[in-house]
mmCIF file of C-alpha atoms in Angstrom:
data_model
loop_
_atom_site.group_PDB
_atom_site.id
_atom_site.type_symbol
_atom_site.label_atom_id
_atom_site.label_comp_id
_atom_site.label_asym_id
_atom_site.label_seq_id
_atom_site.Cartn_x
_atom_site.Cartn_y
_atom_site.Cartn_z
ATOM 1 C CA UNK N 1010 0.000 0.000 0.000
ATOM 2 C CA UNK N 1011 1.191 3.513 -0.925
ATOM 3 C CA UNK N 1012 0.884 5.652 1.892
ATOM 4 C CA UNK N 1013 1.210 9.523 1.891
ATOM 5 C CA UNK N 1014 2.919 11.170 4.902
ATOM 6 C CA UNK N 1015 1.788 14.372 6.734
ATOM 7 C CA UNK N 1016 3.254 16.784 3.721
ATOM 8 C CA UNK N 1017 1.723 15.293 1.120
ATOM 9 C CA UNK N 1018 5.200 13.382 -0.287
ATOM 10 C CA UNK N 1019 4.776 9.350 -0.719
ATOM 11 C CA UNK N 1020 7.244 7.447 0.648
ATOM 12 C CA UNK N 1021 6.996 3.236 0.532
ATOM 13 C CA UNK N 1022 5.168 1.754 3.999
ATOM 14 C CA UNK N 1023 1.987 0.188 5.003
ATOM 15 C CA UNK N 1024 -1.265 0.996 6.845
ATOM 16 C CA UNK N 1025 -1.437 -2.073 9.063
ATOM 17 C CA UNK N 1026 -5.305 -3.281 8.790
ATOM 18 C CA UNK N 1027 -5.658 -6.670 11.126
ATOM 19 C CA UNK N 1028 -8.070 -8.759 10.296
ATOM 20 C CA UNK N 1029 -9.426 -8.993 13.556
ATOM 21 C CA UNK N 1030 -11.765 -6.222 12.657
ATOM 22 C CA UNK N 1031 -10.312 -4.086 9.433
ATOM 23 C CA UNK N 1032 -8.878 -5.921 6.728
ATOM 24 C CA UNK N 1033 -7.806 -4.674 3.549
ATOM 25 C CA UNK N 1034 -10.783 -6.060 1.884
ATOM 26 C CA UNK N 1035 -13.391 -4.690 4.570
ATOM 27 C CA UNK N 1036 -12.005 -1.212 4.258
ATOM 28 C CA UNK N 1037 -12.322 -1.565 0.061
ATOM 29 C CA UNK N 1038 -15.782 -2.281 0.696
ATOM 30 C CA UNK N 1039 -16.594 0.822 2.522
ATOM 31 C CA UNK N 1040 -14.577 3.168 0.508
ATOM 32 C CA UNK N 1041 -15.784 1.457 -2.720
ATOM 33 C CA UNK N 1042 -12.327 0.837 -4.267
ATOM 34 C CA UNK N 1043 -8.549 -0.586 -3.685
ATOM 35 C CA UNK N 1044 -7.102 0.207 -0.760
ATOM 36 C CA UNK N 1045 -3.594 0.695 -2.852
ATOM 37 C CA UNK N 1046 -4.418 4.113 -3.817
ATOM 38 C CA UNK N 1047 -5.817 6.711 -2.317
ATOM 39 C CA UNK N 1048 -3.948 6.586 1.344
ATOM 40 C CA UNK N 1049 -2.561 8.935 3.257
ATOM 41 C CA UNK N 1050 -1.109 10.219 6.959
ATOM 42 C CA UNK N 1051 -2.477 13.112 8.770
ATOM 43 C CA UNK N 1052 -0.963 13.969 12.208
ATOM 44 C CA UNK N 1053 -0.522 10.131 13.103
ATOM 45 C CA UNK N 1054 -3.676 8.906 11.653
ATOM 46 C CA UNK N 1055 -3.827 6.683 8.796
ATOM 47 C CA UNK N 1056 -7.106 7.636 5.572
ATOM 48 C CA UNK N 1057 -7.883 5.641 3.017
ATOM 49 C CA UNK N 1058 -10.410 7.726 0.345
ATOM 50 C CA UNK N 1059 -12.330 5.955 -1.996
ATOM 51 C CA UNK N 1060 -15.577 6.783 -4.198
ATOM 52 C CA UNK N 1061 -17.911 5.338 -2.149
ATOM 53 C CA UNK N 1062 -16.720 6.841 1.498
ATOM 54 C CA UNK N 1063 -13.615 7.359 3.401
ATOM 55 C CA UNK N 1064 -11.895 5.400 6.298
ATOM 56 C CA UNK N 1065 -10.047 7.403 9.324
ATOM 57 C CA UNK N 1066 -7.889 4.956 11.353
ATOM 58 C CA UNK N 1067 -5.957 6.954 14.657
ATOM 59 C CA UNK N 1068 -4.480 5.824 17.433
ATOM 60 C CA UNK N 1069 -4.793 5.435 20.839
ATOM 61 C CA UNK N 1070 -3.265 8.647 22.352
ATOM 62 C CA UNK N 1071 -4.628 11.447 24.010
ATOM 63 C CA UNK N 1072 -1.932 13.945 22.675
ATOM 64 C CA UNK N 1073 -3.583 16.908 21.882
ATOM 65 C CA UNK N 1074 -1.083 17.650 19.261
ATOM 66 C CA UNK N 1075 -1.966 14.661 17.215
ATOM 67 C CA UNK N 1076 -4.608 13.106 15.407
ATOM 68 C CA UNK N 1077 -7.195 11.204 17.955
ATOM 69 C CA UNK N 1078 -10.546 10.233 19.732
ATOM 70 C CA UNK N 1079 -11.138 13.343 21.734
ATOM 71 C CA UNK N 1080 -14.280 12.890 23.538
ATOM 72 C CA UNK N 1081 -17.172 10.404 23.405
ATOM 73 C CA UNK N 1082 -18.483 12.881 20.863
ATOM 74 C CA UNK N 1083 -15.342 13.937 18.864
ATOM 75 C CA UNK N 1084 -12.244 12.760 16.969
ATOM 76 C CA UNK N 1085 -9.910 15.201 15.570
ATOM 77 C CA UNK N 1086 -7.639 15.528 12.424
ATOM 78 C CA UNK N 1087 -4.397 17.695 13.107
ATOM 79 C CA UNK N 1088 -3.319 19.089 9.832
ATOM 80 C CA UNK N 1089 -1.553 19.484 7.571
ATOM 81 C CA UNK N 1090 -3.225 17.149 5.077
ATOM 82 C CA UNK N 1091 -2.707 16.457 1.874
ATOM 83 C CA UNK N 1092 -4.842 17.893 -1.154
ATOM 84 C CA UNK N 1093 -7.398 15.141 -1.332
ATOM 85 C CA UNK N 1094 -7.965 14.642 1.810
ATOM 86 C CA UNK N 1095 -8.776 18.300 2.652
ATOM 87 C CA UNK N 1096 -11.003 18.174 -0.125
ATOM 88 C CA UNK N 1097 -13.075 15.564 0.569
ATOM 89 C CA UNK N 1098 -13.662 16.735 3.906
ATOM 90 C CA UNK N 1099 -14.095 20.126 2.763
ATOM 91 C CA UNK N 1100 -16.722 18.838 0.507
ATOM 92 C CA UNK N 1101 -15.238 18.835 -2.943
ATOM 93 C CA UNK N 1102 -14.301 15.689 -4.479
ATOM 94 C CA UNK N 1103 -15.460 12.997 -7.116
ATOM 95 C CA UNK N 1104 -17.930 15.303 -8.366
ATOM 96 C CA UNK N 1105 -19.972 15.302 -5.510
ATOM 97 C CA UNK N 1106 -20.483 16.825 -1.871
ATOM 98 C CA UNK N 1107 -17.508 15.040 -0.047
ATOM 99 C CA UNK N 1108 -19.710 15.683 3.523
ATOM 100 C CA UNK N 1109 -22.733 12.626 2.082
ATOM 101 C CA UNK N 1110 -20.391 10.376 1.825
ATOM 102 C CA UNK N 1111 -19.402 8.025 5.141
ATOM 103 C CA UNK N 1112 -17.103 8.608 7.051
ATOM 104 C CA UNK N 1113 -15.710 5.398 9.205
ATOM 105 C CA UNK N 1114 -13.539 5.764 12.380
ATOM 106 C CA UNK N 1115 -11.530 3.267 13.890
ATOM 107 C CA UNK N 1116 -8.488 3.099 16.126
ATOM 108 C CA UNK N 1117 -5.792 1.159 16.329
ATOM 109 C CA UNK N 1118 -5.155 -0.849 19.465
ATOM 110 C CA UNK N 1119 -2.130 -2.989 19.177
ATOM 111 C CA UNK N 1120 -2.455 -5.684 16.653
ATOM 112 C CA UNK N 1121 -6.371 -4.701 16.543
ATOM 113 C CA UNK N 1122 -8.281 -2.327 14.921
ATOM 114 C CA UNK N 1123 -11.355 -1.533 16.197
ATOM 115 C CA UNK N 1124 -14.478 -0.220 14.227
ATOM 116 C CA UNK N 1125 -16.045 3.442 15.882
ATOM 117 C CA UNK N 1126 -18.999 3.861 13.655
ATOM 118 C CA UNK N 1127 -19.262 6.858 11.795
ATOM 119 C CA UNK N 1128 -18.848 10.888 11.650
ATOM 120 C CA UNK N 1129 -19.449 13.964 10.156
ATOM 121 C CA UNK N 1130 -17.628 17.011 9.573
ATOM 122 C CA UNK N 1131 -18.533 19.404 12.461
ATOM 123 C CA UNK N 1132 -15.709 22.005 11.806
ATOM 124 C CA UNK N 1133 -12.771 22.317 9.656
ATOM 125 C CA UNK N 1134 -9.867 24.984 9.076
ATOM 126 C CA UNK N 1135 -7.794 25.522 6.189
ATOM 127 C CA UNK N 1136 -4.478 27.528 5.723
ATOM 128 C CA UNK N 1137 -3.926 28.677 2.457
ATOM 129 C CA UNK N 1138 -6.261 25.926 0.729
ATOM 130 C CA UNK N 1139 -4.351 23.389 2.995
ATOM 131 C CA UNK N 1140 -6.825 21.613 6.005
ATOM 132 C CA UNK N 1141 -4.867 22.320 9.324
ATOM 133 C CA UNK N 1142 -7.771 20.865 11.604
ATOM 134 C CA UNK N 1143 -10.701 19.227 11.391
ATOM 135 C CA UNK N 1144 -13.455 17.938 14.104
ATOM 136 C CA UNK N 1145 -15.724 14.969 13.541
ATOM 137 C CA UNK N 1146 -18.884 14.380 15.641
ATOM 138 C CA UNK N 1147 -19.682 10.724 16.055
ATOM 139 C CA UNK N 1148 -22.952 9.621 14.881
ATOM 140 C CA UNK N 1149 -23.421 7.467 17.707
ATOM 141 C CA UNK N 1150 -21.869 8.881 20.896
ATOM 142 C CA UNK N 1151 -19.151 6.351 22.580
ATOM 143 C CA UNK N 1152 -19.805 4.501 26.011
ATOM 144 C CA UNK N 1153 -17.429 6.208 28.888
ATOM 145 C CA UNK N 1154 -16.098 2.249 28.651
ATOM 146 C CA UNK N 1155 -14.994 2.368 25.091
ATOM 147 C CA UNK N 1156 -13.462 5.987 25.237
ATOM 148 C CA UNK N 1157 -11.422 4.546 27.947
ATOM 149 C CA UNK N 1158 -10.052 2.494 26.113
ATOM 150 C CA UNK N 1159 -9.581 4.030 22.699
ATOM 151 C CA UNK N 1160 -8.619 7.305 24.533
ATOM 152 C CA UNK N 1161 -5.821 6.535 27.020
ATOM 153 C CA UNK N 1162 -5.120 9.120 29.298
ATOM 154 C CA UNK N 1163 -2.594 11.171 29.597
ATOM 155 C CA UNK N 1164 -0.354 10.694 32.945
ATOM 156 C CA UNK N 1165 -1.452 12.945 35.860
ATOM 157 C CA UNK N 1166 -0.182 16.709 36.048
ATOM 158 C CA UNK N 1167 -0.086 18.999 38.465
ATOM 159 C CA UNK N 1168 -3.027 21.469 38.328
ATOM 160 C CA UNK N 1169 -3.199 25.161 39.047
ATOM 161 C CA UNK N 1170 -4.364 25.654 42.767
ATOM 162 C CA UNK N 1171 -6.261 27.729 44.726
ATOM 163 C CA UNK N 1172 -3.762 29.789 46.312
ATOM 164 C CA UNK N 1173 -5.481 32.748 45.030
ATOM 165 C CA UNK N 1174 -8.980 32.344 46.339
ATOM 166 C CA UNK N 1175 -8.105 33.247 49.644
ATOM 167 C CA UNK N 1176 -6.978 36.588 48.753
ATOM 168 C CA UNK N 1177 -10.006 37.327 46.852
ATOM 169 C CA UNK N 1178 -11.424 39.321 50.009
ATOM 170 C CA UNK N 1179 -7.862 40.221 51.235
ATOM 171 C CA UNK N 1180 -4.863 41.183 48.694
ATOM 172 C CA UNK N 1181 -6.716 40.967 45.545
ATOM 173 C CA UNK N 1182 -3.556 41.941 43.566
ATOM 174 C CA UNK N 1183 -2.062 38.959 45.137
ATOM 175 C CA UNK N 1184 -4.746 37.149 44.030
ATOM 176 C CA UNK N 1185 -4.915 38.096 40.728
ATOM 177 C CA UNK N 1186 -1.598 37.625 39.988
ATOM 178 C CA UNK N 1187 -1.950 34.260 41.540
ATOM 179 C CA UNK N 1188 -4.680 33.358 39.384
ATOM 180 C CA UNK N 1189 -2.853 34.471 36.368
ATOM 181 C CA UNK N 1190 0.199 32.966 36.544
ATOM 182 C CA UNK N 1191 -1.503 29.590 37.555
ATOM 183 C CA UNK N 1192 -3.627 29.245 35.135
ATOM 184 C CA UNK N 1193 -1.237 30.277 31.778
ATOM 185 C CA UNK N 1194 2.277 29.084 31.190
ATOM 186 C CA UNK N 1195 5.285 31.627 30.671
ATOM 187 C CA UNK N 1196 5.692 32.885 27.189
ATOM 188 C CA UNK N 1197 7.755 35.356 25.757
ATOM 189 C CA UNK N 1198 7.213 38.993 26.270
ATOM 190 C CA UNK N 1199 4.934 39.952 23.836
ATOM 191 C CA UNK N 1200 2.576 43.180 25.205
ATOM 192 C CA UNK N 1201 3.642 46.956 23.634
ATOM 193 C CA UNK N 1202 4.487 49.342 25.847
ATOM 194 C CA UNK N 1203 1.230 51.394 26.952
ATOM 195 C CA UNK N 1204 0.651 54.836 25.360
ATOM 196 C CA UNK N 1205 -0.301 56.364 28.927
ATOM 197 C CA UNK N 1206 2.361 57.136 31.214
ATOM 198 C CA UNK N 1207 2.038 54.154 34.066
ATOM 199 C CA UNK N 1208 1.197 56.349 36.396
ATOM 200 C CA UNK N 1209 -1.788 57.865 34.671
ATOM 201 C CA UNK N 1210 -3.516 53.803 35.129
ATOM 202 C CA UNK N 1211 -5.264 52.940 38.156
ATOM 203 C CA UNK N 1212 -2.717 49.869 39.530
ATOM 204 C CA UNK N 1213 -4.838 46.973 38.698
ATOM 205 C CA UNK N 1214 -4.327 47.788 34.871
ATOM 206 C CA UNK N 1215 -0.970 48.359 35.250
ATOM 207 C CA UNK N 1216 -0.597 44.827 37.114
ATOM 208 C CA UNK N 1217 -2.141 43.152 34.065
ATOM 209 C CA UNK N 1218 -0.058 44.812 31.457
ATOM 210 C CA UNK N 1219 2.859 43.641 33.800
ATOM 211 C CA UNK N 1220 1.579 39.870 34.051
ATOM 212 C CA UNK N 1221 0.587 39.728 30.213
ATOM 213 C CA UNK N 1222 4.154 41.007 29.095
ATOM 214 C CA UNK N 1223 4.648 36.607 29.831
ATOM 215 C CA UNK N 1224 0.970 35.617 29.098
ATOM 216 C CA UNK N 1225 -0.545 37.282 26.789
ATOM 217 C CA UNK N 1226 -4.054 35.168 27.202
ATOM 218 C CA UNK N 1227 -4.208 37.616 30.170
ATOM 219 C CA UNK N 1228 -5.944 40.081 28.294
ATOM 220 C CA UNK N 1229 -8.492 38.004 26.960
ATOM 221 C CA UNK N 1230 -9.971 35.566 24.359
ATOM 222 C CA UNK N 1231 -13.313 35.995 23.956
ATOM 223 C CA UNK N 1232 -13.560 39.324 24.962
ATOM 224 C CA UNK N 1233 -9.849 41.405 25.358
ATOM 225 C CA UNK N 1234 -8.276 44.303 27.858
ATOM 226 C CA UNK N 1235 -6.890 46.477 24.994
ATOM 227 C CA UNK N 1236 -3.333 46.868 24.591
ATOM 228 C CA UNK N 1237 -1.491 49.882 25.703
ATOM 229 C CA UNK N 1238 -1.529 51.245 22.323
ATOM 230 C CA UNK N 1239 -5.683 50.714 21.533
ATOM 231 C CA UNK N 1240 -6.370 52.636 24.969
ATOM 232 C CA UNK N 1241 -8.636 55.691 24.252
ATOM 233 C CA UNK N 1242 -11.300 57.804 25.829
ATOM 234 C CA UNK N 1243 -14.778 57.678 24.099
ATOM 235 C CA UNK N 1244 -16.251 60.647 21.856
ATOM 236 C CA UNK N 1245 -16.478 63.086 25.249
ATOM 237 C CA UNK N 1246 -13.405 62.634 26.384
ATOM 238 C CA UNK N 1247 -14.941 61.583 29.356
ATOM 239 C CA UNK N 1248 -14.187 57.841 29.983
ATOM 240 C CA UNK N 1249 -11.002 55.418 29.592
ATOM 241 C CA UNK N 1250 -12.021 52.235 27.123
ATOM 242 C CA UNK N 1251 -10.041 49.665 28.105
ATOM 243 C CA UNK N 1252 -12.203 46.614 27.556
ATOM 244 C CA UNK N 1253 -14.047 45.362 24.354
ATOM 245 C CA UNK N 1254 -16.067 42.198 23.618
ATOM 246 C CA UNK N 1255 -15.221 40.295 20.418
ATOM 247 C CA UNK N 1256 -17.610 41.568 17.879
ATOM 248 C CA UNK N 1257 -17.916 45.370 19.512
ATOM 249 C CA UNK N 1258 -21.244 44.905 21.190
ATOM 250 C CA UNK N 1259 -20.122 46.585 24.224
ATOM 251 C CA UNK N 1260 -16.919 47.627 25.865
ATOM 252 C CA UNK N 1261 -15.762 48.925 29.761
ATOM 253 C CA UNK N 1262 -14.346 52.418 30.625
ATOM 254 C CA UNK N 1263 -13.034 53.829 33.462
ATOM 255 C CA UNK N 1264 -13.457 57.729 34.183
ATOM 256 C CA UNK N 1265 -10.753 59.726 33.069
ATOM 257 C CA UNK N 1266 -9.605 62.868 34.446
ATOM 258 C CA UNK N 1267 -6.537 64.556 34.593
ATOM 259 C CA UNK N 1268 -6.486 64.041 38.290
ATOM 260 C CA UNK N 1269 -4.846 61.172 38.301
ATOM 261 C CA UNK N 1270 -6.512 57.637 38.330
ATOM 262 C CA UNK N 1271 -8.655 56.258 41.317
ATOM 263 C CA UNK N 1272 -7.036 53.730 43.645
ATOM 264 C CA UNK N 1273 -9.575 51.358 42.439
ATOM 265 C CA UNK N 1274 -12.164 52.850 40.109
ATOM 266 C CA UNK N 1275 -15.287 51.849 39.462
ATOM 267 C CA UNK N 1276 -15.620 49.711 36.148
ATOM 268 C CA UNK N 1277 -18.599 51.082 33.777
ATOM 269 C CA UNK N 1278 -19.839 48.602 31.038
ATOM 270 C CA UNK N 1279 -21.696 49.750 27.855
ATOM 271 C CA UNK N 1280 -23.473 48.526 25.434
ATOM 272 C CA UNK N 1281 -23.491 50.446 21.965
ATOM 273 C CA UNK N 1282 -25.584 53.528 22.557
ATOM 274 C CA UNK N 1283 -27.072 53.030 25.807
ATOM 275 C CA UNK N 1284 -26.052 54.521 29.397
ATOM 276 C CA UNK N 1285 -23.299 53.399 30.846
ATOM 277 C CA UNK N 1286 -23.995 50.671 33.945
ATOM 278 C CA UNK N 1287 -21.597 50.007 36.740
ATOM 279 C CA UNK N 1288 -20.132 46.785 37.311
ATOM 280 C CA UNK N 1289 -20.824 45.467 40.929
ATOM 281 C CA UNK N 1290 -17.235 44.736 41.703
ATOM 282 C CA UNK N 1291 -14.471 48.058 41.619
ATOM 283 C CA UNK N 1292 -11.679 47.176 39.087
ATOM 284 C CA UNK N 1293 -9.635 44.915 41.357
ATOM 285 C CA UNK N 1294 -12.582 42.230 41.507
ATOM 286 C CA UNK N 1295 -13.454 42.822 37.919
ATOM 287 C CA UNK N 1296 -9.896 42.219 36.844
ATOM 288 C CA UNK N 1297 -10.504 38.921 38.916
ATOM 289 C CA UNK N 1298 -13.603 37.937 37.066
ATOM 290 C CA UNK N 1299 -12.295 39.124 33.521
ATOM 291 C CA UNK N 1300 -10.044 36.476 33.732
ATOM 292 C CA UNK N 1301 -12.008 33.825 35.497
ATOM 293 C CA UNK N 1302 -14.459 34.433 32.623
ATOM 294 C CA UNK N 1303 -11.627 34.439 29.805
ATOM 295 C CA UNK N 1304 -9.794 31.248 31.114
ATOM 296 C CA UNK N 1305 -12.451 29.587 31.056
ATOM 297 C CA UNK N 1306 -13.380 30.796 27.413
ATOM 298 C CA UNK N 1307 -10.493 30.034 26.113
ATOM 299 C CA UNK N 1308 -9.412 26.878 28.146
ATOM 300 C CA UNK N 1309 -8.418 23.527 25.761
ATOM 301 C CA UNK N 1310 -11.082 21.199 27.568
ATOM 302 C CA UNK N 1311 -14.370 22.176 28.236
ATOM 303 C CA UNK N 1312 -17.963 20.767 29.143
ATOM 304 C CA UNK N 1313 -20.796 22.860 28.115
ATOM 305 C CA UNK N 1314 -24.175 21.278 29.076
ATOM 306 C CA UNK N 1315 -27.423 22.694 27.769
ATOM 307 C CA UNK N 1316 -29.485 25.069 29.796
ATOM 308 C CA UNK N 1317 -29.725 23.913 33.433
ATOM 309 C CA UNK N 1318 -32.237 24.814 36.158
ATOM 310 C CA UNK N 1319 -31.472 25.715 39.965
ATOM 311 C CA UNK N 1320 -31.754 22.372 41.327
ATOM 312 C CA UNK N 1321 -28.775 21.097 38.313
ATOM 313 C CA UNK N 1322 -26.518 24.050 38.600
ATOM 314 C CA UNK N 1323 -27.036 23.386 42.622
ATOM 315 C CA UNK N 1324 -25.744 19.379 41.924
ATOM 316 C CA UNK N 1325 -23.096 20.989 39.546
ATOM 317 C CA UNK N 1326 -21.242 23.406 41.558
ATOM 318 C CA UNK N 1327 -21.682 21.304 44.581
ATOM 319 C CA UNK N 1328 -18.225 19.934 45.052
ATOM 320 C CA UNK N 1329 -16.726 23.287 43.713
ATOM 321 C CA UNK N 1330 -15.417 26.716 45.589
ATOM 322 C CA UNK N 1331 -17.803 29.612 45.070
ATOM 323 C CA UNK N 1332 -15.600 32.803 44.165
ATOM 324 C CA UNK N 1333 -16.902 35.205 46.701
ATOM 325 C CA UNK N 1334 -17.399 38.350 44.434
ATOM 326 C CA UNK N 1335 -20.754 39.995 43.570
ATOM 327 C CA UNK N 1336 -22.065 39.008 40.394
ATOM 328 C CA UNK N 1337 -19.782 39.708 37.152
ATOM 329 C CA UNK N 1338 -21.530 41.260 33.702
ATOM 330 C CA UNK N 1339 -24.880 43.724 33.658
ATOM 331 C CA UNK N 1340 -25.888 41.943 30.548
ATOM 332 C CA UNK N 1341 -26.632 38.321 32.284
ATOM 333 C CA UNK N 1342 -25.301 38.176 35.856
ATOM 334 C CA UNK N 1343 -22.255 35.833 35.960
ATOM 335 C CA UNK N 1344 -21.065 33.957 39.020
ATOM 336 C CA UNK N 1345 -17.983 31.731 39.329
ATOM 337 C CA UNK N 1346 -17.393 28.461 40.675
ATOM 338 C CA UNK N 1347 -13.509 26.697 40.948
ATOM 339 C CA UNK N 1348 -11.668 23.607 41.626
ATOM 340 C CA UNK N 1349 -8.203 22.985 40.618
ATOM 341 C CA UNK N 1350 -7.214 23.876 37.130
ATOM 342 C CA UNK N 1351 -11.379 24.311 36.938
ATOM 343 C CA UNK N 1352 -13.271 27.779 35.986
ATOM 344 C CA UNK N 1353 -17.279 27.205 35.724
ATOM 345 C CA UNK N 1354 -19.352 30.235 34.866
ATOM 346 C CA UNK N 1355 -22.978 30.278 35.801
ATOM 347 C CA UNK N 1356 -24.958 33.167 33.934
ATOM 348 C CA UNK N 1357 -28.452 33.920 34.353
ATOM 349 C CA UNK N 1358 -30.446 36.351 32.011
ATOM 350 C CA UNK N 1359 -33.570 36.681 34.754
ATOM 351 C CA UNK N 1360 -35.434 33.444 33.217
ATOM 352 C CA UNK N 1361 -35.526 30.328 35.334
ATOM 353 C CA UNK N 1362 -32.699 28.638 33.211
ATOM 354 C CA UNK N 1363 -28.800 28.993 33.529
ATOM 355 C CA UNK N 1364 -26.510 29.328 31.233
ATOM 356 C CA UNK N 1365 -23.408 27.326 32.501
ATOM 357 C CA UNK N 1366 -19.722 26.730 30.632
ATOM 358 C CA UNK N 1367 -16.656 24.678 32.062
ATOM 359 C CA UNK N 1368 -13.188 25.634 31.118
ATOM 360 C CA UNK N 1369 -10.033 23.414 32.379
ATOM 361 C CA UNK N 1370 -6.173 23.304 31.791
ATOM 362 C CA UNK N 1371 -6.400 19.398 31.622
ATOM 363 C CA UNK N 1372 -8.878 16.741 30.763
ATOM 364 C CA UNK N 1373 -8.498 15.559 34.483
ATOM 365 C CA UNK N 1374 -9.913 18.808 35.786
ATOM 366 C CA UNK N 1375 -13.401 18.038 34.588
ATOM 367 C CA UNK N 1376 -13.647 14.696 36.630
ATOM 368 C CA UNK N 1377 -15.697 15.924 38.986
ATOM 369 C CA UNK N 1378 -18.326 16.753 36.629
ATOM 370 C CA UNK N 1379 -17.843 13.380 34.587
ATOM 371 C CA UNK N 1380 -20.938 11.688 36.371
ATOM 372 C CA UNK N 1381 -23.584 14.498 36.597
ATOM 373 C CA UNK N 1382 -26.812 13.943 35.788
ATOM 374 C CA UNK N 1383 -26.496 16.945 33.004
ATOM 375 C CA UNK N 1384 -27.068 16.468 29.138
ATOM 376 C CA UNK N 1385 -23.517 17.652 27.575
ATOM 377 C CA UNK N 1386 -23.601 19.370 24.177
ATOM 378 C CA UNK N 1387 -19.925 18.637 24.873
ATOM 379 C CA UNK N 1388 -17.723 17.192 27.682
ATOM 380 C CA UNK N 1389 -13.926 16.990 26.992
ATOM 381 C CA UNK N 1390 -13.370 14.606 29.890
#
């Protein structure tokens, strides 16, 4: 069998197919053709391409670098892939749309290969024409038993603590900076210089610039603290902007004066045209729920269950650490529960249902919300 590696080139191997569950003649069935053309390598996993469907064999690893099972819902393609491959799951090849065709997973298990059912394309990214990732949503969900199995785990790490929640009420600058440093691994220094003179920000900003200099996911995902650079007052000249949600529906603002800034100001959140409405914490507790909220946005595991009542959200947060701030965001009031390496938001919008996300640093993290009675539009644990 010709086999194509990650680039593209073709080099002289074999995709191992046992017969204990994939043989070569099995997997020319589903794909409606020989199994000597048509395969490839993406990011560890092994694709065979045919007329009549494709075949997606990974292995058993729980890297998240490379090609693998990554939930009970979800297996995942790491890029790059070669031309045909991207196109079929991009939906553009034989002459028809790619995404009817089957898909069939399996994973390789030792000297086994065992069959996963079938998925569809839930997302996909490209780089210059070129497929770079790809998610695939199970038809049929897998038993926690099976993903066990098929999704080893990875060895245990040590998770970011809770150091910083007792400081919440105390030092909160302690805190934060606790929190921060925690929760996102040392990078390079990467934040500009600020256009205002330090001393012209209130400390808390100041402290953020500082931390994101090393972590730059300190200033946000979803929504972002601006860089020095982007600060500005609005039309009046009035307020400070230093905080903007991703698509501009609202920002925060400080007042500015010439003055000098307030020890710890009070944050003011607006939404396009309408009047400004005060955050209930002063900066140094929003700064604390800015990133509680953002970590969790932009964690790499998360468990997002559909709309949950009191009595769920009760069971939910049960075994976790209620931050002890007064509720974050005018638009849907946002409280925050933790656990190690854990951030769950709970948002209500003044209807009897919640709106509740889970962010972690590790898969691990989530275990204490693996057996909930909650339906999971996805659970990364």
């Amino acid at each position: 069998m010709v086999v194509e590696d990650d680039a593209g080139m073709t080099d002289q191997g074999s995709v191992v197919i046992p017969a204990l569950v994939f043989d070569e003649e099995h997997v020319s069935v589903l794909v409606g053709g020989s199994v000597s053309v048509g395969c490839f390598m993406v990011g560890g996993a092994s694709i065979v391409i045919g007329q009549a469907g494709m075949v997606i064999i990974v292995e058993a690893s729980d890297a998240p670098a490379r090609s693998g099972v990554w939930s009970a819902e979800a297996v995942r393609l790491i890029g790059p892939a070669a031309a045909p491959v991207t196109e079929r799951l991009m939906g553009s090849s034989w002459g028809t749309d790619g995404r009817s065709l089957p898909i069939h997973i399996a994973v390789r298990l030792g000297e086994e290969v065992l069959d996963l059912g079938t998925a569809k394309v839930s997302q996909a990214s490209t780089s210059d024409g070129v497929l770079i990732n790809c998610e695939l949503r199970f038809e049929a969900p897998l038993s926690r038993q099976l993903l066990n199995r098929v999704r080893p785990p990875l060895p245990p790490v040590d998770l970011p603590g809770l150091e910083w929640l007792r400081n919440v009420n105390g030092d909160r600058a302690a805190a934060l900076e606790q929190f921060v440093t925690g929760w996102y691994p040392a990078a390079g220094a990467t934040e500009p210089p600020a256009t205002c003179a330090p001393s012209r920000l209130p400390a808390g900003l100041r402290q953020l610039y500082r931390l994101a200099k090393q972590r730059p996911g300190a200033l946000g995902t979803q929504n972002r603290i601006l860089p020095g650079p982007d600060l500005h007052t609005d039309h009046l000249g009035e307020m400070l902007v230093f905080g903007v949600e991703n698509q501009g529906g609202f920002l925060w603002s400080l007042l500015w004066t010439l003055d000098g800034p307030e020890a710890d100001p009070t944050v003011w959140f607006r939404e396009f045209d309408e009047e400004p409405i005060a955050e209930q914490e002063p900066l140094s507790g929003f700064l604390i729920q800015f990133s509680l909220f953002e970590a969790s946005m932009g964690a790499g595991y998360l468990a997002l269950p559909r709309r949950l009542t009191a009595t769920q959200v009760a069971q939910l947060t049960q075994a976790l650490h209620p931050v002890p701030l007064r509720p974050f965001w005018p638009w849907a009031p946002t409280h925050f529960y933790v656990a190690p390496g854990l951030v769950v938001r709970v948002s209500n919008e003044g209807g009897e249902e919640f709106d509740v996300w889970a962010g972690a640093t590790h898969r691990s993290a989530l275990e204490p919300l693996a057996d909930l009675p909650v339906d999971w539009t996805r659970f990364d644990g």
